[in-house]
Structure formats: structure tokens, C-alpha cells
GROMACS .gro file of C-alpha atoms in nm:
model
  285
    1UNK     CA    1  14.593  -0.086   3.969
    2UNK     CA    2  14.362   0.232   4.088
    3UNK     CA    3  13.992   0.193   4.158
    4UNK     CA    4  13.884   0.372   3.906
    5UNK     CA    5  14.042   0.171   3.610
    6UNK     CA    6  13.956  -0.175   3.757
    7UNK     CA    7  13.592   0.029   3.762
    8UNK     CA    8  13.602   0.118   3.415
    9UNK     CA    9  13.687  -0.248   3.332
   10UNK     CA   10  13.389  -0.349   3.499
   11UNK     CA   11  13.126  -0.112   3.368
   12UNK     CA   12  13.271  -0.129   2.991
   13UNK     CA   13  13.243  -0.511   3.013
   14UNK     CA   14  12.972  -0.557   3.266
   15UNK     CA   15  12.762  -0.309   3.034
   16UNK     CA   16  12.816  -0.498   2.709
   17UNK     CA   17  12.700  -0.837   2.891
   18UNK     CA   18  12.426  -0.668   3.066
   19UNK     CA   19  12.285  -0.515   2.700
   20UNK     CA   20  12.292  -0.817   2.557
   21UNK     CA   21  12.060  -0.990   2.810
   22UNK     CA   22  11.833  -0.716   2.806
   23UNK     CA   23  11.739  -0.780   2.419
   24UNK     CA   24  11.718  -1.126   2.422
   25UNK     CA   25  11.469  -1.111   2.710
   26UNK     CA   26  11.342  -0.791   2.539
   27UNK     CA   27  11.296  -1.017   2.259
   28UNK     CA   28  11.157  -1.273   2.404
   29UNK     CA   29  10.901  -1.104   2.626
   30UNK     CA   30  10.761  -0.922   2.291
   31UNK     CA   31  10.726  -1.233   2.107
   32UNK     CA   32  10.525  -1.384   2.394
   33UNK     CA   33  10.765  -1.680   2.461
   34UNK     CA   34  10.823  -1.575   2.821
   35UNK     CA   35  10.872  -1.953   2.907
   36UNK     CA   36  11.190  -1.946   2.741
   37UNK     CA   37  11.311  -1.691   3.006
   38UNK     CA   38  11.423  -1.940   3.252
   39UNK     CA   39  11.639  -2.070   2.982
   40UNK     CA   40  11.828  -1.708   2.931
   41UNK     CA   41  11.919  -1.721   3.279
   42UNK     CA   42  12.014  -2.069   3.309
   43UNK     CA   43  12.248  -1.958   3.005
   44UNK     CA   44  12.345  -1.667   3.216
   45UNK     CA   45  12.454  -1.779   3.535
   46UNK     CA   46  12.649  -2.101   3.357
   47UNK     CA   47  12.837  -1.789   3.157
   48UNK     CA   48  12.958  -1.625   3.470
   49UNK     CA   49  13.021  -1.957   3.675
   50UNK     CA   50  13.274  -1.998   3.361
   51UNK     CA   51  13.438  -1.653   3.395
   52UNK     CA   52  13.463  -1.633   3.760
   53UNK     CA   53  13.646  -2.054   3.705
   54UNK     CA   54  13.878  -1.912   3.463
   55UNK     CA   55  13.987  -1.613   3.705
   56UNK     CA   56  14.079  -1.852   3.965
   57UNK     CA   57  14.255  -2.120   3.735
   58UNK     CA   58  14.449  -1.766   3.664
   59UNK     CA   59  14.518  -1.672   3.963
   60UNK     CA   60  14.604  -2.062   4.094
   61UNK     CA   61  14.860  -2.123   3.804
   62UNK     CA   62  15.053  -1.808   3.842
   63UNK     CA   63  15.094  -1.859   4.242
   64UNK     CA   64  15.182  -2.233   4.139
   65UNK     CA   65  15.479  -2.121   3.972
   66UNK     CA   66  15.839  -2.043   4.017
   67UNK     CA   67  16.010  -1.686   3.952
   68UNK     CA   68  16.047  -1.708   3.628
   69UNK     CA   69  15.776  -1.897   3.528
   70UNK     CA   70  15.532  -1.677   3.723
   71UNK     CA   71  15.672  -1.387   3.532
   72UNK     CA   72  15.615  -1.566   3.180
   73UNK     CA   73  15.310  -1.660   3.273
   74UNK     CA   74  15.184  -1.310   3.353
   75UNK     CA   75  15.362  -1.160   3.020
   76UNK     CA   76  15.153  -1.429   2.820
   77UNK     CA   77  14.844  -1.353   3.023
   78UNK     CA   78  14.865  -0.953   2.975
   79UNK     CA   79  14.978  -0.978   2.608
   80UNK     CA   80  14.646  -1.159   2.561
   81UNK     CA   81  14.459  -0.944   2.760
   82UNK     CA   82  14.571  -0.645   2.529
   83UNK     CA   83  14.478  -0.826   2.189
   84UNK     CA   84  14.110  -0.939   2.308
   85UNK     CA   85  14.071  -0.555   2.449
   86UNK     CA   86  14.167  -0.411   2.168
   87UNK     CA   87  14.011  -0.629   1.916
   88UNK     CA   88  13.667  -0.590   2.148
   89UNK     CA   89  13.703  -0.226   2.145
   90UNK     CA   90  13.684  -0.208   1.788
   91UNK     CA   91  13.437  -0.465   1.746
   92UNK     CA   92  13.188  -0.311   1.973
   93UNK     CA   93  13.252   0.040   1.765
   94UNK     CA   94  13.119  -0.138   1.427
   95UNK     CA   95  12.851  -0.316   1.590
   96UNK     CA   96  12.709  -0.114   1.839
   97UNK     CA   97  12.421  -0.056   1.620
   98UNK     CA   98  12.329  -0.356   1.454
   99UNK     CA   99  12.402  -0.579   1.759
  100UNK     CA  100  12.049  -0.564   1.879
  101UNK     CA  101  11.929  -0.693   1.547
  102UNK     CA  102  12.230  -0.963   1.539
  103UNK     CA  103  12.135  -1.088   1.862
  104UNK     CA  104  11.709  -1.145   1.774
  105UNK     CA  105  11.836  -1.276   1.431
  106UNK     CA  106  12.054  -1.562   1.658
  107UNK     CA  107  11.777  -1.568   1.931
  108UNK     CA  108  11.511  -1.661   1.633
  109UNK     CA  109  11.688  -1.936   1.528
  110UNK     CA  110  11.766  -2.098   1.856
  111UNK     CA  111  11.389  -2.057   1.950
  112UNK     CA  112  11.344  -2.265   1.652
  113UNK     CA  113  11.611  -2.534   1.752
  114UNK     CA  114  11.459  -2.555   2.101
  115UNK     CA  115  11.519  -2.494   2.494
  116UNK     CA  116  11.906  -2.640   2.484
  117UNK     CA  117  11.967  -2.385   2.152
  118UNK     CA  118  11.827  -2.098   2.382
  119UNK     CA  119  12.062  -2.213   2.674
  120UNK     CA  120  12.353  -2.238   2.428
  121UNK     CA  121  12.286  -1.894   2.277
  122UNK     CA  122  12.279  -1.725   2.596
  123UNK     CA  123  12.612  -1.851   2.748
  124UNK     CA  124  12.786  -1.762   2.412
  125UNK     CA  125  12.639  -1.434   2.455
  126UNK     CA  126  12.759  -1.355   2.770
  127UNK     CA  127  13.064  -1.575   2.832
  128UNK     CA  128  13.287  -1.390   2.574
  129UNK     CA  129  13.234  -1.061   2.774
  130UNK     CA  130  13.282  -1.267   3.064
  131UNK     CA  131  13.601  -1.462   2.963
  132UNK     CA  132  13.751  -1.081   2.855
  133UNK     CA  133  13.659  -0.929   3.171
  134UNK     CA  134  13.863  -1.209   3.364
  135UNK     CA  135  14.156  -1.169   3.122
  136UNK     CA  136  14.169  -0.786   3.157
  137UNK     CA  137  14.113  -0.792   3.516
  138UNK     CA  138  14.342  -1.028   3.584
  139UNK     CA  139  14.626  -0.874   3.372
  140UNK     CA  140  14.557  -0.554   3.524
  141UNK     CA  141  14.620  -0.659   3.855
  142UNK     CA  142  14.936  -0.784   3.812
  143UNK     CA  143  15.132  -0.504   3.888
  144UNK     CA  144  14.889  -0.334   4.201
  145UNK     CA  145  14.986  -0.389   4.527
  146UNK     CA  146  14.781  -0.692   4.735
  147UNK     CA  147  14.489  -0.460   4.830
  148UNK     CA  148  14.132  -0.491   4.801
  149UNK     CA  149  14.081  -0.180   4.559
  150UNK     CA  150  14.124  -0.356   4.226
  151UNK     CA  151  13.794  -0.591   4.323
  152UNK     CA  152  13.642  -0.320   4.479
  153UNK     CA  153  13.651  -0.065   4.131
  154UNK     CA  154  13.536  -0.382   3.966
  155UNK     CA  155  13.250  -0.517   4.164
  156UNK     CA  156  13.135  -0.144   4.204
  157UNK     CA  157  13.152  -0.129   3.807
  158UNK     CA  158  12.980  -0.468   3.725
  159UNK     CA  159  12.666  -0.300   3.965
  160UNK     CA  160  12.627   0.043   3.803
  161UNK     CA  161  12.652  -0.163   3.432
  162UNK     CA  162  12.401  -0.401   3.615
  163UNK     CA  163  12.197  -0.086   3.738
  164UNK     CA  164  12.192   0.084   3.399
  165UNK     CA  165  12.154  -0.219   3.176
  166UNK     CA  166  11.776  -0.226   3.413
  167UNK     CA  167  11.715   0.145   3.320
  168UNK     CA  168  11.760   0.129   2.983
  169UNK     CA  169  11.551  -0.205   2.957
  170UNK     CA  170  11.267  -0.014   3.152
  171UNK     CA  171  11.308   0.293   2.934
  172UNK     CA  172  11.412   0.473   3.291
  173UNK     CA  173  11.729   0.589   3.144
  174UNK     CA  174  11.847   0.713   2.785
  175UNK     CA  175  12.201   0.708   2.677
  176UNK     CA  176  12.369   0.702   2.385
  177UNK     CA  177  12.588   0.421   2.322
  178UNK     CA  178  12.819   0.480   2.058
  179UNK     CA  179  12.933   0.803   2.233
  180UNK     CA  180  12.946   0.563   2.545
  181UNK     CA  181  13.149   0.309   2.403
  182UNK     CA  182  13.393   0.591   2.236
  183UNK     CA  183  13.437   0.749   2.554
  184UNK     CA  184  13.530   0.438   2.729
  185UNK     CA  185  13.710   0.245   2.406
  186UNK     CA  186  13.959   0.575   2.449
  187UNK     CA  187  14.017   0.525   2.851
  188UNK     CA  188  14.030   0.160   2.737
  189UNK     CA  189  14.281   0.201   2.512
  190UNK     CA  190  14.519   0.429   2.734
  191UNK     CA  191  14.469   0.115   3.000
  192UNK     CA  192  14.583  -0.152   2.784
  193UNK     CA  193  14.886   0.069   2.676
  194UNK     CA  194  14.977   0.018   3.044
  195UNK     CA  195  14.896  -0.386   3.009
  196UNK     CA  196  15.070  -0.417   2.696
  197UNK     CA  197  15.413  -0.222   2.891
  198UNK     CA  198  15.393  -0.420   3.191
  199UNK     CA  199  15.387  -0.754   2.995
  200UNK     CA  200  15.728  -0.607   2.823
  201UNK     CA  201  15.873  -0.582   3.168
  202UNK     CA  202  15.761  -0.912   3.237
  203UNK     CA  203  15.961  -1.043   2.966
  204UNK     CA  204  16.266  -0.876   3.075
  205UNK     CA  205  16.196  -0.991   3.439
  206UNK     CA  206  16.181  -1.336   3.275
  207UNK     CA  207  16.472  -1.267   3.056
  208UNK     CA  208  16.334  -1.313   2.719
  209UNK     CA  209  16.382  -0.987   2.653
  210UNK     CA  210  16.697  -0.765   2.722
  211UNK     CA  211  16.733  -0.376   2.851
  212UNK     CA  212  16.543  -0.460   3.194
  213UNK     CA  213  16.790  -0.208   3.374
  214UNK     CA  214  16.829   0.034   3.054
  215UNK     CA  215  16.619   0.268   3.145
  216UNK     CA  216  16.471   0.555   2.868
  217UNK     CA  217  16.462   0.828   3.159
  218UNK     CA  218  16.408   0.849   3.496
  219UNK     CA  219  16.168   1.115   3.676
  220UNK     CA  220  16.153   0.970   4.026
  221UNK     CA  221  16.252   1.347   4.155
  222UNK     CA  222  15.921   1.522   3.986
  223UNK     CA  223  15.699   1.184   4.018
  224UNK     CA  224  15.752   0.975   4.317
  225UNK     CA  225  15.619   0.641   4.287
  226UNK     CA  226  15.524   0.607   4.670
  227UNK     CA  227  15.334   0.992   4.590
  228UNK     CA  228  14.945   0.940   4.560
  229UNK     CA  229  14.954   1.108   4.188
  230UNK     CA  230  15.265   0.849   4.141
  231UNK     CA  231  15.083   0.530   4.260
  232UNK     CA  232  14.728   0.673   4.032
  233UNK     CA  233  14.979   0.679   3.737
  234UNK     CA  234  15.088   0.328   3.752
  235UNK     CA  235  14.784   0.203   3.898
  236UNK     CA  236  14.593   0.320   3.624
  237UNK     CA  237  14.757   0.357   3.294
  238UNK     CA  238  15.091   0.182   3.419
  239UNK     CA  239  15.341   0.502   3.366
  240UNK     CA  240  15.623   0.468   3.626
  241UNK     CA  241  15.894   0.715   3.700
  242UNK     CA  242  16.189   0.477   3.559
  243UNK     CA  243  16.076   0.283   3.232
  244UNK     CA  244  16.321   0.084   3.046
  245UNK     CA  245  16.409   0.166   2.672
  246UNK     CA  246  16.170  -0.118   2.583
  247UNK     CA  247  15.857  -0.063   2.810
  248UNK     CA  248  15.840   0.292   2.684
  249UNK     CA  249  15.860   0.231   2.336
  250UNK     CA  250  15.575  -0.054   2.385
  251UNK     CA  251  15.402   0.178   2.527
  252UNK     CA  252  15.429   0.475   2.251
  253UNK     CA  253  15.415   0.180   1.998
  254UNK     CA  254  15.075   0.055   2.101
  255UNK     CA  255  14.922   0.386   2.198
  256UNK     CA  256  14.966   0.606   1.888
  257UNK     CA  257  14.903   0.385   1.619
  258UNK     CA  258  14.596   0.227   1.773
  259UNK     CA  259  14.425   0.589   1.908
  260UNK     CA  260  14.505   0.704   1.525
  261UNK     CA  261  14.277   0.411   1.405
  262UNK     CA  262  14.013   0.448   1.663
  263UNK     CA  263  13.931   0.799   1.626
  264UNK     CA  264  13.940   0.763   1.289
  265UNK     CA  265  13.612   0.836   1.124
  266UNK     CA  266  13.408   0.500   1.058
  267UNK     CA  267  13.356   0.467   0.663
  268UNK     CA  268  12.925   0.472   0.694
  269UNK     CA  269  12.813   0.782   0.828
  270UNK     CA  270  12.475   0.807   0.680
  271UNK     CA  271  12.299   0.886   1.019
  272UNK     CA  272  12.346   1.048   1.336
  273UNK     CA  273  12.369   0.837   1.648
  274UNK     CA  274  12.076   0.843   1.848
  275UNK     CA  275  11.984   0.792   2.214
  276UNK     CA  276  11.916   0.424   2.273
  277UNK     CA  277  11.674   0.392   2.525
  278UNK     CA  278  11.565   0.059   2.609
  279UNK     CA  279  11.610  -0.228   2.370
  280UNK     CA  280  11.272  -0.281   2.188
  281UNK     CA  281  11.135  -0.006   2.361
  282UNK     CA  282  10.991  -0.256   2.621
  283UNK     CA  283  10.791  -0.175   2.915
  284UNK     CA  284  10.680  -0.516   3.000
  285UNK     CA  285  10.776  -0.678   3.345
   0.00000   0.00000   0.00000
């Protein structure tokens, strides 16, 4: 897996987790209940102490296992990861611009439930992103080489979503985020093509499913896989030089039909997207 798509995990998810803090505390700050802050975080940091355990229960159970196992295990694991993905892609395109007003709606009545409803409310928030992000990442991995690059691109991603989730919350930075979130739901997309093919493989390496050596072509003379353009193919989207019959048609069969639904044009257009700046508009420490 390149750099640059275990980075585009990271900022897509980290992004999404990092907008949702910023309007509760948004929320909270202009409503004067600043106590309840500590509360957010405490929410927070329980959220990713969940993600990062269920990364490394991942990662332990597939190393625990035998051959075949192992290779089940990882077909299950990036099937998964390519349903959440794509179900979050096109859940984040329909909400994008009511989620600010979801989230004080939910914040509201947890205020009015008390501290634990608060703590609850946060690590909902954020543990879904967080439970996807170790999922995809994990699933992404699987067929990368054991090098440090695929937590690099992620860690690196996690800080600019980090760094730009604190612009837009100071009003430092403007961007708009339903032209963000298409951008990335289409590189997205094109990366859990390449999930969704390597868990076919899996299955034939596991022999659940036949054709592992029945291959639909072979390009090995015009694409190398030890060539640097070779090894950013399959890093990133997973497109090697000698697919079987089965991996390639997963691969058409996932990517067409889903890109056709995702550009398609959403059924309420009544208004142009605008910048979002930060949420609330708040400039308060």
C-alpha cells in the first residue's frame, strides 16, 4: 500500500472525526456550558483507545493463524472494510450539510441527560470514524510489503485532518466540504476497488473460490511489478500486472456501478454549496 493512499485514509477519516469534535465543543462553548468540555474529551480519547484496541486484536488474530485461516481471515476483514467505506462514503455525501445540526440536536439532549450522556455521545461520535479507519487501514495493508510507509501516509494524514479540523474551528481556514468529500469519496472509491479485489484473491488463496491461477491477462512486460509505477499501482489502487479472471471482474464489478451512483446528481439541489468555515462561526478559545 503507497503513502499516499494510506494518507488519504487518514485525512478522509481523521477529518470527519476531527469535524465532529469541533461542533460539539463549538456547541458547547456558545451555549456557555464549557464545563462539559472535559467530558467531550474524556469521550474522545476512550473513542480512539477503542480504535487503536481493535487494530491490534486485528493484527494479533491474523498472525495467530494458520495459512489458510490467515487468508480467510483477511478476505472477511477487507470485504468488510469495502462495505463500511462505501456505505460511509455515501453517507457523508447526504449528510454533509445537516450533520452540524444532527450533532447539536444529539448534543442538546445529552446535556439534558447529564455528564455520562455527554461522555456517551462523544465516543459514539467519534468511535464509528475510528472503528472504520482501523478496518480500512488494516485491510489496506494487507497486501504492502512490511514497511513503515503505510503508518507513515496515515499518521501524516490523521495530523493535517487534525491541523485543518483547528483552522476551520478558528475560522483560519475556509473549505468547502461537499466538494472535499466528493473529491476524496472518488479516490476512496478507486481504493476500495483495490480492497474489494484483493479480498477475491484471498478467497482463492484460501480456496473458497476457484480461478486463482486463471489469469484475465498478463502485462508484466509493459508494467513490472518490482517498477516504482508498478509497486504505486498495487500499492495504491491494487492493479497488478497478472489478475485472475475473478479479481478483475471484482474489480470492474465494484468500480463502475458504484462511481455511476456516486456521481450521480443528489435528488435536492435547491442551493449551492458554500464554503464552511468554522462550525458556528466560533472564535472563542
Amino acid at each position: 500500500m503507497s503513502v499516499f493512499a494510506s494518507y488519504l485514509i487518514g485525512l478522509r477519516e481523521g477529518l470527519e472525526a476531527t469535524l465532529v469534535v469541533s461542533v460539539l465543543i463549538a456547541f458547547l462553548v456558545k451555549s456557555d456550558r464549557k464545563d462539559k468540555l472535559p467530558h467531550v474529551w474524556i469521550g474522545v480519547v476512550a473513542a480512539l483507545a477503542l480504535a487503536v484496541g481493535f487494530g491490534a486484536l486485528l493484527t494479533f488474530t491474523a498472525a495467530n493463524l494458520g495459512h489458510t485461516g490467515q487468508e480467510l481471515f483477511d478476505a472477511i476483514t477487507s470485504l468488510l472494510a469495502v462495505v463500511f467505506v462505501t456505505w460511509m462514503i455515501f453517507w457523508m455525501r447526504r449528510m454533509a450539510r445537516a450533520l452540524s445540526k444532527e450533532l447539536r440536536g444529539k448534543l442538546t439532549e445529552a446535556l439534558e441527560m447529564g455528564s455520562l450522556a455527554v461522555v456517551v455521545m462523544a465516543f459514539l461520535a467519534v468511535a464509528r470514524e475510528g472503528l472504520e479507519t482501523a478496518l480500512l487501514f488494516f485491510a489496506s495493508v494487507q497486501g504492502a510489503t512490511t514497511t513503515a510507509s503505510p503508518l507513515i501516509g496515515i499518521s501524516l494524514g490523521l495530523l493535517t485532518s487534525v491541523a485543518i479540523g483547528w483552522g476551520i474551528y478558528r475560522s483560519a481556514l475556509k473549505i468547502n466540504l461537499t466538494k472535499f468529500f466528493t473529491w476524496t469519496g472518488l479516490l476512496l472509491i478507486l481504493v476500495a476497488a483495490g480492497i474489494f479485489k484483493y479480498g477475491v484473491h484471498d478467497l482463492q488463496e484460501a480456496n473458497i473460490l476457484p480461478g486463482l491461477t486463471t489469469y484475465a491477462f498478463d502485462i508484466s512486460a509493459i508494467l513490472p511489478a518490482d517498477s516504482w509505477y508498478g509497486a504505486l499501482l498495487a500499492g495504491m489502487l491494487n492493479i497488478t500486472p497478472q489478475p485472475s479472471v475473478l479479481e478483475a471482474l471484482a474489480w470492474v464489478l465494484y468500480l463502475v456501478p458504484t462511481l455511476i451512483l456516486f456521481l450521480r446528481r443528489p435528488q435536492s439541489t435547491s442551493a449551492p454549496a458554500k464554503s464552511t468555515a468554522a462550525p458556528e462561526q466560533e472564535r472563542h478559545a
